[in-house]
mmCIF file of C-alpha atoms in Angstrom:
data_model
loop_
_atom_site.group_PDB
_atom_site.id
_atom_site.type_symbol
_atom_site.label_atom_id
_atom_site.label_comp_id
_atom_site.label_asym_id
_atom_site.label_seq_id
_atom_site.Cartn_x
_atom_site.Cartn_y
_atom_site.Cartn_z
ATOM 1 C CA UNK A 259 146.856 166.878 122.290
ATOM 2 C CA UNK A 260 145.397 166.814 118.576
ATOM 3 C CA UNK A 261 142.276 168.548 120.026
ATOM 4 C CA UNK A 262 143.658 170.769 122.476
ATOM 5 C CA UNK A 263 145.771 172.469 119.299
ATOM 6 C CA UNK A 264 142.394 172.686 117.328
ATOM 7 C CA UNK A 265 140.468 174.028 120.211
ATOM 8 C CA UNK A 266 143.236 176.250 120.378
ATOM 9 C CA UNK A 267 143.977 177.906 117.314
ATOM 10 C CA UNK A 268 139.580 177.864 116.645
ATOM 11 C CA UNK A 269 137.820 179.909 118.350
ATOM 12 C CA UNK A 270 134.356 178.047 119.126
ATOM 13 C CA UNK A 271 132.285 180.893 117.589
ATOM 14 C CA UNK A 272 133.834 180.720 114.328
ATOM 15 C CA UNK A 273 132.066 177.733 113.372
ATOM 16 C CA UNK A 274 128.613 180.091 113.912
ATOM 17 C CA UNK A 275 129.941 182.861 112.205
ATOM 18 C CA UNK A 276 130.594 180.615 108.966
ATOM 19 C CA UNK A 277 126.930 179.177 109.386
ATOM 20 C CA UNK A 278 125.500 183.010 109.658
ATOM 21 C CA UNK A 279 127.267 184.554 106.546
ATOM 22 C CA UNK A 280 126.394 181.747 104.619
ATOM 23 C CA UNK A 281 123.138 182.036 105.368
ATOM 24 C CA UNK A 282 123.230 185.835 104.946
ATOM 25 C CA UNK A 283 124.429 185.270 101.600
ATOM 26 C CA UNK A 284 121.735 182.775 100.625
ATOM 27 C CA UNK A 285 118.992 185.582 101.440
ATOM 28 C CA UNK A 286 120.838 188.167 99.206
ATOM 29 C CA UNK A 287 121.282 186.083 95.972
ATOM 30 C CA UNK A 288 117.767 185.157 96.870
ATOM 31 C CA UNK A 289 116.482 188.347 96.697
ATOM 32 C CA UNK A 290 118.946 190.260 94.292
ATOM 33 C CA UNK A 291 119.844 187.894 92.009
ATOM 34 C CA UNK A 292 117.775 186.418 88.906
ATOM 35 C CA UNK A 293 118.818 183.011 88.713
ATOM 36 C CA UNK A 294 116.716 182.203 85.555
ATOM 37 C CA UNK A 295 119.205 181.892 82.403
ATOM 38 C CA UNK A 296 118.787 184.694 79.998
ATOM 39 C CA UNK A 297 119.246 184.183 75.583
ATOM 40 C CA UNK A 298 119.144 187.268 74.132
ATOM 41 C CA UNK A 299 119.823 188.317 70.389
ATOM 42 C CA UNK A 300 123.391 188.517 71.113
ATOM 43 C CA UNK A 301 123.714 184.621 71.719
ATOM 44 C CA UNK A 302 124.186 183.646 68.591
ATOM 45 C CA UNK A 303 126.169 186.759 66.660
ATOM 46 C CA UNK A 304 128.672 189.899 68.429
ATOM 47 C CA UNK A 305 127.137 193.221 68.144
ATOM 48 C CA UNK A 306 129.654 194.215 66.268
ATOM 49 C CA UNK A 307 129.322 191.731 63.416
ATOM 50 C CA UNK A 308 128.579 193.902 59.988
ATOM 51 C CA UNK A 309 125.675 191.773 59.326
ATOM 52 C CA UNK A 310 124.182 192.208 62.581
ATOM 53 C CA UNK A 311 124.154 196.030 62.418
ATOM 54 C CA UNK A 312 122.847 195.881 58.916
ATOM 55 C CA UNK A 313 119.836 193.809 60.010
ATOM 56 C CA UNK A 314 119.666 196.338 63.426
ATOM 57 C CA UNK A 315 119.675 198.953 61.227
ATOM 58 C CA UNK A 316 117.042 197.574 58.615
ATOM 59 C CA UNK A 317 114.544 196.537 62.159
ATOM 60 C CA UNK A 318 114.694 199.863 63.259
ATOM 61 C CA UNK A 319 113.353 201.445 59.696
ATOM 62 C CA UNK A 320 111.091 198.288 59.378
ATOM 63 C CA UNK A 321 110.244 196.955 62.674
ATOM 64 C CA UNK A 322 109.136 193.464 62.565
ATOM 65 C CA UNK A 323 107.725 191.167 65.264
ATOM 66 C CA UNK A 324 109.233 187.738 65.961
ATOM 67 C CA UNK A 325 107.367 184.524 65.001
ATOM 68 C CA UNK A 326 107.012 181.236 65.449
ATOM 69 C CA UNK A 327 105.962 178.384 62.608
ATOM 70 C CA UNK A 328 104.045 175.275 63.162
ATOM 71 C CA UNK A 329 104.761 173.178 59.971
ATOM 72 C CA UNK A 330 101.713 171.071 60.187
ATOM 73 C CA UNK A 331 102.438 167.594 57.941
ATOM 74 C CA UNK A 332 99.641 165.463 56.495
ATOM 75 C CA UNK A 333 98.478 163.135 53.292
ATOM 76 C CA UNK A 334 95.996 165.524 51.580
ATOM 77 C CA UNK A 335 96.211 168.875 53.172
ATOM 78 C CA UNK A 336 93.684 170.007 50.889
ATOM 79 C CA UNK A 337 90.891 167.822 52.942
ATOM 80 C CA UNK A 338 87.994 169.410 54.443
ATOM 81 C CA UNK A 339 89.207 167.283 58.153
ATOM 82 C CA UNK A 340 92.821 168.716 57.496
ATOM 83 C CA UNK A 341 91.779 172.177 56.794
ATOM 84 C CA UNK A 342 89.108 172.400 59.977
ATOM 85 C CA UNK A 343 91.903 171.093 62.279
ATOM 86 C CA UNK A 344 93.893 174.128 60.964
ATOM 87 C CA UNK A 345 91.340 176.449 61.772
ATOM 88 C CA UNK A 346 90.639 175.133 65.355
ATOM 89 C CA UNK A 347 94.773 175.118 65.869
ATOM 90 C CA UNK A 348 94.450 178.928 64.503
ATOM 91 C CA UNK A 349 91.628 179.674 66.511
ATOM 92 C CA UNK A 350 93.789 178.205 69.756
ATOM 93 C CA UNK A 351 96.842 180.060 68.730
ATOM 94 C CA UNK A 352 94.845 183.263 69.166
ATOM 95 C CA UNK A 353 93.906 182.478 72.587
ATOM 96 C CA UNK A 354 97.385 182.913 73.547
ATOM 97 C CA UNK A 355 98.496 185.865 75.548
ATOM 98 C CA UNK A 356 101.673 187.411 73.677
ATOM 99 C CA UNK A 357 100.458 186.866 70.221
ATOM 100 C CA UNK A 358 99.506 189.411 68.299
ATOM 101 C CA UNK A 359 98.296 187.654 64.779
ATOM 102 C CA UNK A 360 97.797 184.368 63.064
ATOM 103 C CA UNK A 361 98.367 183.582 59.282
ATOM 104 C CA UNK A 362 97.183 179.984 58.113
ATOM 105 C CA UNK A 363 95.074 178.515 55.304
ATOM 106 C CA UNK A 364 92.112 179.569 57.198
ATOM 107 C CA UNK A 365 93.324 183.091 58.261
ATOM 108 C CA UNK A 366 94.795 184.884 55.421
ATOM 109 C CA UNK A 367 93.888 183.351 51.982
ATOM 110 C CA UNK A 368 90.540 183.007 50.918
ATOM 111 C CA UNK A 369 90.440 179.655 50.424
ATOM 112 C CA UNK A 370 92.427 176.774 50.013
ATOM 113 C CA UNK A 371 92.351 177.119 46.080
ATOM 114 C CA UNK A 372 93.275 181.214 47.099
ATOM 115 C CA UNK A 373 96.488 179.996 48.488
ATOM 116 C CA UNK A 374 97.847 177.771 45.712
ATOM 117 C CA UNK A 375 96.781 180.431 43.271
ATOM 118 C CA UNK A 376 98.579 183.517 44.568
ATOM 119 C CA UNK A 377 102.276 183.274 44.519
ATOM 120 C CA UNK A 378 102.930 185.357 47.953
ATOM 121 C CA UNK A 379 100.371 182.528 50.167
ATOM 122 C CA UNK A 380 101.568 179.479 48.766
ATOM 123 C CA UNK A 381 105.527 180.512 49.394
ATOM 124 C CA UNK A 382 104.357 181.452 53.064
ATOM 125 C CA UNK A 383 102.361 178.895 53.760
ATOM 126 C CA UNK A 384 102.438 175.789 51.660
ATOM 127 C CA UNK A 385 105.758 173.483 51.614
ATOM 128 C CA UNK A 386 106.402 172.832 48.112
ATOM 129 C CA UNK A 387 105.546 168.949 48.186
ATOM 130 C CA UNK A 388 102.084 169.878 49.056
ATOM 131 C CA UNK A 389 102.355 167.744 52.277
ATOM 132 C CA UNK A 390 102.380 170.239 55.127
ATOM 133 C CA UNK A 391 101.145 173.808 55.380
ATOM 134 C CA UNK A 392 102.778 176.712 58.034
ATOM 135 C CA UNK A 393 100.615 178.538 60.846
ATOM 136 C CA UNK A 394 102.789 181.623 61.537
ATOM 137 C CA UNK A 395 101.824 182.741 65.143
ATOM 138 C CA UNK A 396 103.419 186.836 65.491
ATOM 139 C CA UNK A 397 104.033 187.989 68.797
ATOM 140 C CA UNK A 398 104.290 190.604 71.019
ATOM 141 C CA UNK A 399 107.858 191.973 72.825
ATOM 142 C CA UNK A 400 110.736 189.569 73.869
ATOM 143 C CA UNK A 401 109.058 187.879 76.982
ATOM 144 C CA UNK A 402 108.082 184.675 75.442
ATOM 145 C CA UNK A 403 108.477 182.355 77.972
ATOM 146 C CA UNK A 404 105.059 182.148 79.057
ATOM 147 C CA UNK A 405 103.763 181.849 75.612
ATOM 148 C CA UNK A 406 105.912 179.524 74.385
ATOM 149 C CA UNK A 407 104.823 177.047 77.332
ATOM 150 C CA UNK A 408 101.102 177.694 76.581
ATOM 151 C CA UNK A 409 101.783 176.947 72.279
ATOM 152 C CA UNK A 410 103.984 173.815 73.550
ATOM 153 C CA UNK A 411 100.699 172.603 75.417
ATOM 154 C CA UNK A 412 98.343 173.164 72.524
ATOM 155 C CA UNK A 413 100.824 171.253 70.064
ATOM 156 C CA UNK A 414 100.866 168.331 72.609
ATOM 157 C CA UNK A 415 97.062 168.236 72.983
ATOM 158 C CA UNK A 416 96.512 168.918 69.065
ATOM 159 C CA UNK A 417 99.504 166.530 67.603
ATOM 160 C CA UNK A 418 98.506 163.342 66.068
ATOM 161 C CA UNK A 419 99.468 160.770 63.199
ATOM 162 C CA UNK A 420 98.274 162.673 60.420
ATOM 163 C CA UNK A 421 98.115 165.979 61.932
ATOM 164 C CA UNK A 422 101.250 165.832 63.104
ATOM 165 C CA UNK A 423 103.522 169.484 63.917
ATOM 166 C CA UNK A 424 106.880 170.269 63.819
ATOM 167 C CA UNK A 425 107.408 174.098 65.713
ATOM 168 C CA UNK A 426 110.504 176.626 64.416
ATOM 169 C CA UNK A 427 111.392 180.143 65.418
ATOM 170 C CA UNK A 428 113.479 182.429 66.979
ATOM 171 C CA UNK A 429 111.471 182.442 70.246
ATOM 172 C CA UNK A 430 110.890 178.990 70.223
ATOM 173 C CA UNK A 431 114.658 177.865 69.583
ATOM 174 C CA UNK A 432 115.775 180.684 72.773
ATOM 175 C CA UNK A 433 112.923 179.494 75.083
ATOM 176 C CA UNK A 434 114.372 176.117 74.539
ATOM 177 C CA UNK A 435 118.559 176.649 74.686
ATOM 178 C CA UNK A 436 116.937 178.686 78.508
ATOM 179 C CA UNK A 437 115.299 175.788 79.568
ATOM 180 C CA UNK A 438 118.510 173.767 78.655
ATOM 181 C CA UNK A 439 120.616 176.200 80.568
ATOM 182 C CA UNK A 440 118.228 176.588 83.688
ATOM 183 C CA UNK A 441 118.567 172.424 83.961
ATOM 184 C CA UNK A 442 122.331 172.502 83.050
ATOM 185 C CA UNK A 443 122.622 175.074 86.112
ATOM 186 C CA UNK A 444 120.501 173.481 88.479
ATOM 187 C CA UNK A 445 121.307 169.891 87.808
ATOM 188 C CA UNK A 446 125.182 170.271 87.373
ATOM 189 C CA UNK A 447 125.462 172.670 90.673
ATOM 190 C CA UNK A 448 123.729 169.889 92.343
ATOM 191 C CA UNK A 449 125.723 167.260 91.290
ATOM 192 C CA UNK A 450 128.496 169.258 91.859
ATOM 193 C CA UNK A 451 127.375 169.492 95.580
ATOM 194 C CA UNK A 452 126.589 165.988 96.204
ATOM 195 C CA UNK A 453 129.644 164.140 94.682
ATOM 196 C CA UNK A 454 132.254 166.296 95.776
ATOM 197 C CA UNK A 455 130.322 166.610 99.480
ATOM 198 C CA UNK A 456 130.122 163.058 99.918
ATOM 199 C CA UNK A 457 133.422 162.785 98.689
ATOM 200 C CA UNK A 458 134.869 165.416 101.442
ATOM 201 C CA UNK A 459 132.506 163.207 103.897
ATOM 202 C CA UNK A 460 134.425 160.086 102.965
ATOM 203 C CA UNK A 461 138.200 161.966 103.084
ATOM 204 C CA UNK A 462 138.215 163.960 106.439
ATOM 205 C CA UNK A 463 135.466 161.716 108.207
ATOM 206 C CA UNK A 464 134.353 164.991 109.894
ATOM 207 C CA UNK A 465 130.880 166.183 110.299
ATOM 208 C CA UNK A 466 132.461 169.734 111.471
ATOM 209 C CA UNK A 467 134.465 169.771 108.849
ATOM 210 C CA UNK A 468 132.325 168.803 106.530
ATOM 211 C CA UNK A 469 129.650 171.833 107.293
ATOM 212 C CA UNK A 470 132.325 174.054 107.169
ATOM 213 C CA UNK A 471 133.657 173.120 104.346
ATOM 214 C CA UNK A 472 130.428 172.799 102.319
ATOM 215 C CA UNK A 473 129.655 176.556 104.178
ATOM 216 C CA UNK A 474 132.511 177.721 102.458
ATOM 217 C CA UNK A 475 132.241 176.306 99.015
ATOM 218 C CA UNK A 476 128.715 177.728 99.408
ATOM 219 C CA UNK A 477 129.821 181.366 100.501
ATOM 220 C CA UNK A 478 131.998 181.096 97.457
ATOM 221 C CA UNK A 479 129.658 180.426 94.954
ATOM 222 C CA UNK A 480 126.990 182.967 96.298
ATOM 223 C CA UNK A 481 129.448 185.744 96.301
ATOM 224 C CA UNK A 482 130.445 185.092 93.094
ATOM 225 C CA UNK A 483 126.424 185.388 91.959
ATOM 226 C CA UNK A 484 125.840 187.937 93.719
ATOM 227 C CA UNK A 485 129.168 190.045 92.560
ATOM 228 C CA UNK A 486 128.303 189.112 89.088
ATOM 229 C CA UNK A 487 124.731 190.373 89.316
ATOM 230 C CA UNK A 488 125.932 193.888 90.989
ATOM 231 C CA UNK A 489 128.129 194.284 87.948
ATOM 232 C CA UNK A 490 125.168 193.721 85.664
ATOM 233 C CA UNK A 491 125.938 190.686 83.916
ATOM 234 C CA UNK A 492 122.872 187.619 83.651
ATOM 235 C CA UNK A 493 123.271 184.239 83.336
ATOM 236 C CA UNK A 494 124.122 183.374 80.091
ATOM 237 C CA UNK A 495 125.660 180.766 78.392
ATOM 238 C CA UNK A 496 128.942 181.191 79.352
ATOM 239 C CA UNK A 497 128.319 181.881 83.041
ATOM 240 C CA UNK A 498 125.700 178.939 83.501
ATOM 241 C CA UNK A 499 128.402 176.514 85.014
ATOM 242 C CA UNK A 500 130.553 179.319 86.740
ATOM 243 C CA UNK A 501 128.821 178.140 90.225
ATOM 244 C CA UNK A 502 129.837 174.363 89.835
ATOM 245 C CA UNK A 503 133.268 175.753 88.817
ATOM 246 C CA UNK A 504 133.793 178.142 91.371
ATOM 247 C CA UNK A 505 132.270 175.541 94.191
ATOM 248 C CA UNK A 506 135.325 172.794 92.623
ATOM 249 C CA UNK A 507 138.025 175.169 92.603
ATOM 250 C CA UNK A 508 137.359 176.008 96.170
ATOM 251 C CA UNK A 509 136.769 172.986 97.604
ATOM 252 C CA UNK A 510 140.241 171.941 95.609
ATOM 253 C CA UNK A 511 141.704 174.288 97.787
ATOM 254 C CA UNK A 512 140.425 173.587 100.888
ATOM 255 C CA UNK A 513 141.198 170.109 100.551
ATOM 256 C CA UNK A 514 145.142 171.173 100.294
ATOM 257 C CA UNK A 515 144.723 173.499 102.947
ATOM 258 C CA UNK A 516 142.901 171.283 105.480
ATOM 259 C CA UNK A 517 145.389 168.362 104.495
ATOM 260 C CA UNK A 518 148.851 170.778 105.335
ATOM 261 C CA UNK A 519 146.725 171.190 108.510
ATOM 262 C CA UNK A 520 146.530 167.762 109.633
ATOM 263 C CA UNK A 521 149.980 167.119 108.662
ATOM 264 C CA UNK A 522 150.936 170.444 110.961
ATOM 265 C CA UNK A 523 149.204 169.140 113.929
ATOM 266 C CA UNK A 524 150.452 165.500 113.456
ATOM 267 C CA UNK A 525 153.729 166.970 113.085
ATOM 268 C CA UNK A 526 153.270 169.494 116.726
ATOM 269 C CA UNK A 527 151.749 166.559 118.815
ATOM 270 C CA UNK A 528 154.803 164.283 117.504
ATOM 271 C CA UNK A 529 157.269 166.736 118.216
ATOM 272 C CA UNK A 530 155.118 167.633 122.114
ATOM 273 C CA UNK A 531 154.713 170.989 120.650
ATOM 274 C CA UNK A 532 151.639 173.645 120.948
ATOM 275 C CA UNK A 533 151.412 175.824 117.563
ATOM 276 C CA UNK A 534 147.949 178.524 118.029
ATOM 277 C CA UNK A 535 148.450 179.308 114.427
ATOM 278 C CA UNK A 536 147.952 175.913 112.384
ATOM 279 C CA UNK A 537 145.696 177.549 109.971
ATOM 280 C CA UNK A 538 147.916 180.331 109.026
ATOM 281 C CA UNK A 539 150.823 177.889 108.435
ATOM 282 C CA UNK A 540 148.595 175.794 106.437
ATOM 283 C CA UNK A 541 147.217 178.784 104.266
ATOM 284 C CA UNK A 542 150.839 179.743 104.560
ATOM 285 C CA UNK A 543 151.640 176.316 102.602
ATOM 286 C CA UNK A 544 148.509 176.223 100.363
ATOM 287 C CA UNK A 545 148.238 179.720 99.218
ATOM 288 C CA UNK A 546 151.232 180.010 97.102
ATOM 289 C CA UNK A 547 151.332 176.762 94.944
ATOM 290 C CA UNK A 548 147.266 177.142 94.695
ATOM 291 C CA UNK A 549 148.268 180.319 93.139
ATOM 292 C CA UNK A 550 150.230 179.360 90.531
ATOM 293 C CA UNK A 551 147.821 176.300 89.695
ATOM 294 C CA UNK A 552 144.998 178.901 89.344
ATOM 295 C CA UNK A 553 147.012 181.080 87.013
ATOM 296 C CA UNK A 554 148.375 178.641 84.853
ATOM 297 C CA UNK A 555 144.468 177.854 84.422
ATOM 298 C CA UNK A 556 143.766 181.048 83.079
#
C-alpha cells in the first residue's frame, strides 16, 4: 500500500530529472565559477575607512610595489659564510618570476661595513641586535600566488640552524589566509557532505532517498555558487563556508519534509486511504514553520 502511494504521487522520471540538473549544475559552476578564495586589500580595512583613502590617495601619487622580507637570523652576521649565503639566497630570489628587485647586504650597500655606516641601510636591513639582517624581495602586480610558492620552496631548501628565516609581507600573509580559506572550503564542504550523508543514510535507510536527497543538497549549493558568481561577488572570507551552510540548512529541511511524508503515508495506509499528493501535504506542513526558523536566523 506504502509503495503503491509513493509510486503514485512520483513519477518514475523524476528521480532522472534530479540526477540530470544536478549534474547540469556541476558543469556550470565548473566552468563559470572560480572556486579559488580571493584576499584582496579590502580584507583587512572598508574602503571607506579615512586612513585607507589617505594611503589610496598617497599610492596613486607615489606608487609603490608590494614586498616581502626574509629576516634571516644568525650568531655573527658579519661572517664571510653568513654573508655568501645571503648572496646565493639574493641571487635565488632573483630567479623568481614576479619579482622585480632584491635589496640585501650583498645587493644594495657596498659592503657589510657600508651598511652599518649609513643610517638609511642599516634601518632597512639590519635588526638592531645585530643578529639577523632583511632581504626585501619587490614584486610585480597582485598575482602572487605563484611566486610566493616558488620563495616558500627556496626558504625550505635554504633554512638551516644558523641560517635560519623567518618570511613577512603583505603578499606573503594574503597568499597564506587563501590557502587557509581554499582548505577551510574544501575540507569543511566535505565534511559537511560525509557526516550529514551518512547520517541521512543511517535515518531513512534509503538508497533512493539518499541520492535524492544528497542531489538536492547538491543542486542547492551549486546554485547558490553559481548565483553568487553571476552577481560578481568571489569567494572571500565571509562566503568561504556559505556552501557547507547552505548544504545543512537544506538538508535540515528535507529531513522535516521527508519525515511529515512518512508520517502522511503511515497515516493513508492506516486509515485504507490513497492520497496522489503526499509531497505537497508534506511541503504543505514543512514550508511554513521552516520559514519562520529561517527568519528568526537572520
Amino acid at each position: 500500500m506504502k509503495r503503491a502511494i509513493r509510486d503514485k504521487a512520483v513519477p518514475i522520471w523524476s528521480h532522472w530529472v534530479m540526477l540530470i540538473i544536478t549534474a547540469v549544475l556541476f558543469v556550470l559552476v565548473a566552468i563559470f565559477v572560480d572556486l579559488k578564495p580571493v584576499v584582496d586589500e579590502n580584507f583587512f580595512f572598508s574602503t571607506s575607512d579615512p586612513g585607507i583613502r589617505q594611503t589610496k590617495k598617497i599610492e596613486r601619487r607615489f606608487p609603490s610595489q608590494p614586498e616581502v622580507i626574509l629576516a634571516v637570523s644568525s650568531r655573527d652576521i658579519s661572517s664571510q659564510r653568513y654573508l655568501s649565503r645571503i648572496q646565493k639566497l639574493t641571487q635565488r630570489a632573483h630567479t623568481i618570476d614576479g619579482v622585480n628587485a632584491v635589496k640585501s647586504l650583498t645587493e644594495g650597500p657596498k659592503s657589510f661595513e657600508d651598511a652599518l655606516k649609513s643610517p638609511f641601510w642599516s634601518r632597512l636591513l639590519i635588526a638592531p641586535d645585530r643578529k639577523a639582517s632583511n632581504v626585501i624581495i619587490f614584486m610585480e602586480g597582485k598575482q602572487t600566488e605563484k611566486p610566493i610558492q616558488r620563495l616558500q620552496q627556496i626558504v625550505h631548501e635554504m633554512d638551516a640552524r644558523d641560517f635560519h628565516i623567518h618570511t613577512a609581507g603583505p603578499p606573503y600573509v594574503v597568499e597564506m589566509l587563501r590557502r587557509s580559506l581554499d582548505h577551510d572550503f574544501r575540507y569543511f564542504t566535505l565534511t559537511a557532505i560525509v557526516l550529514f550523508g551518512l547520517t541521512m543514510a543511517a535515518l531513512f535507510r534509503s538508497v533512493r532517498l539518499f541520492v535524492g536527497m544528497l542531489c538536492t543538497c547538491t543542486s542547492a549549493v551549486l546554485l547558490t555558487l553559481l548565483v553568487q558568481s553571476l552577481l560578481g561577488h568571489k569567494i572571500g572570507i565571509l562566503t568561504v563556508n556559505l556552501g557547507t551552510i547552505v548544504f545543512i540548512v537544506a538538508l535540515s529541511h528535507l529531513i522535516y519534509m521527508t519525515f511529515n511524508w512518512q508520517m502522511l503515508a503511515n497515516r493513508a495506509h492506516r486509515l485504507g486511504k490513497e492520497s496522489p499528493n503526499l509531497a505537497q501535504d508534506a511541503m504543505r506542513m514543512t514550508f511554513p514553520v521552516d520559514g519562520l526558523r529561517v527568519v528568526r536566523l537572520c
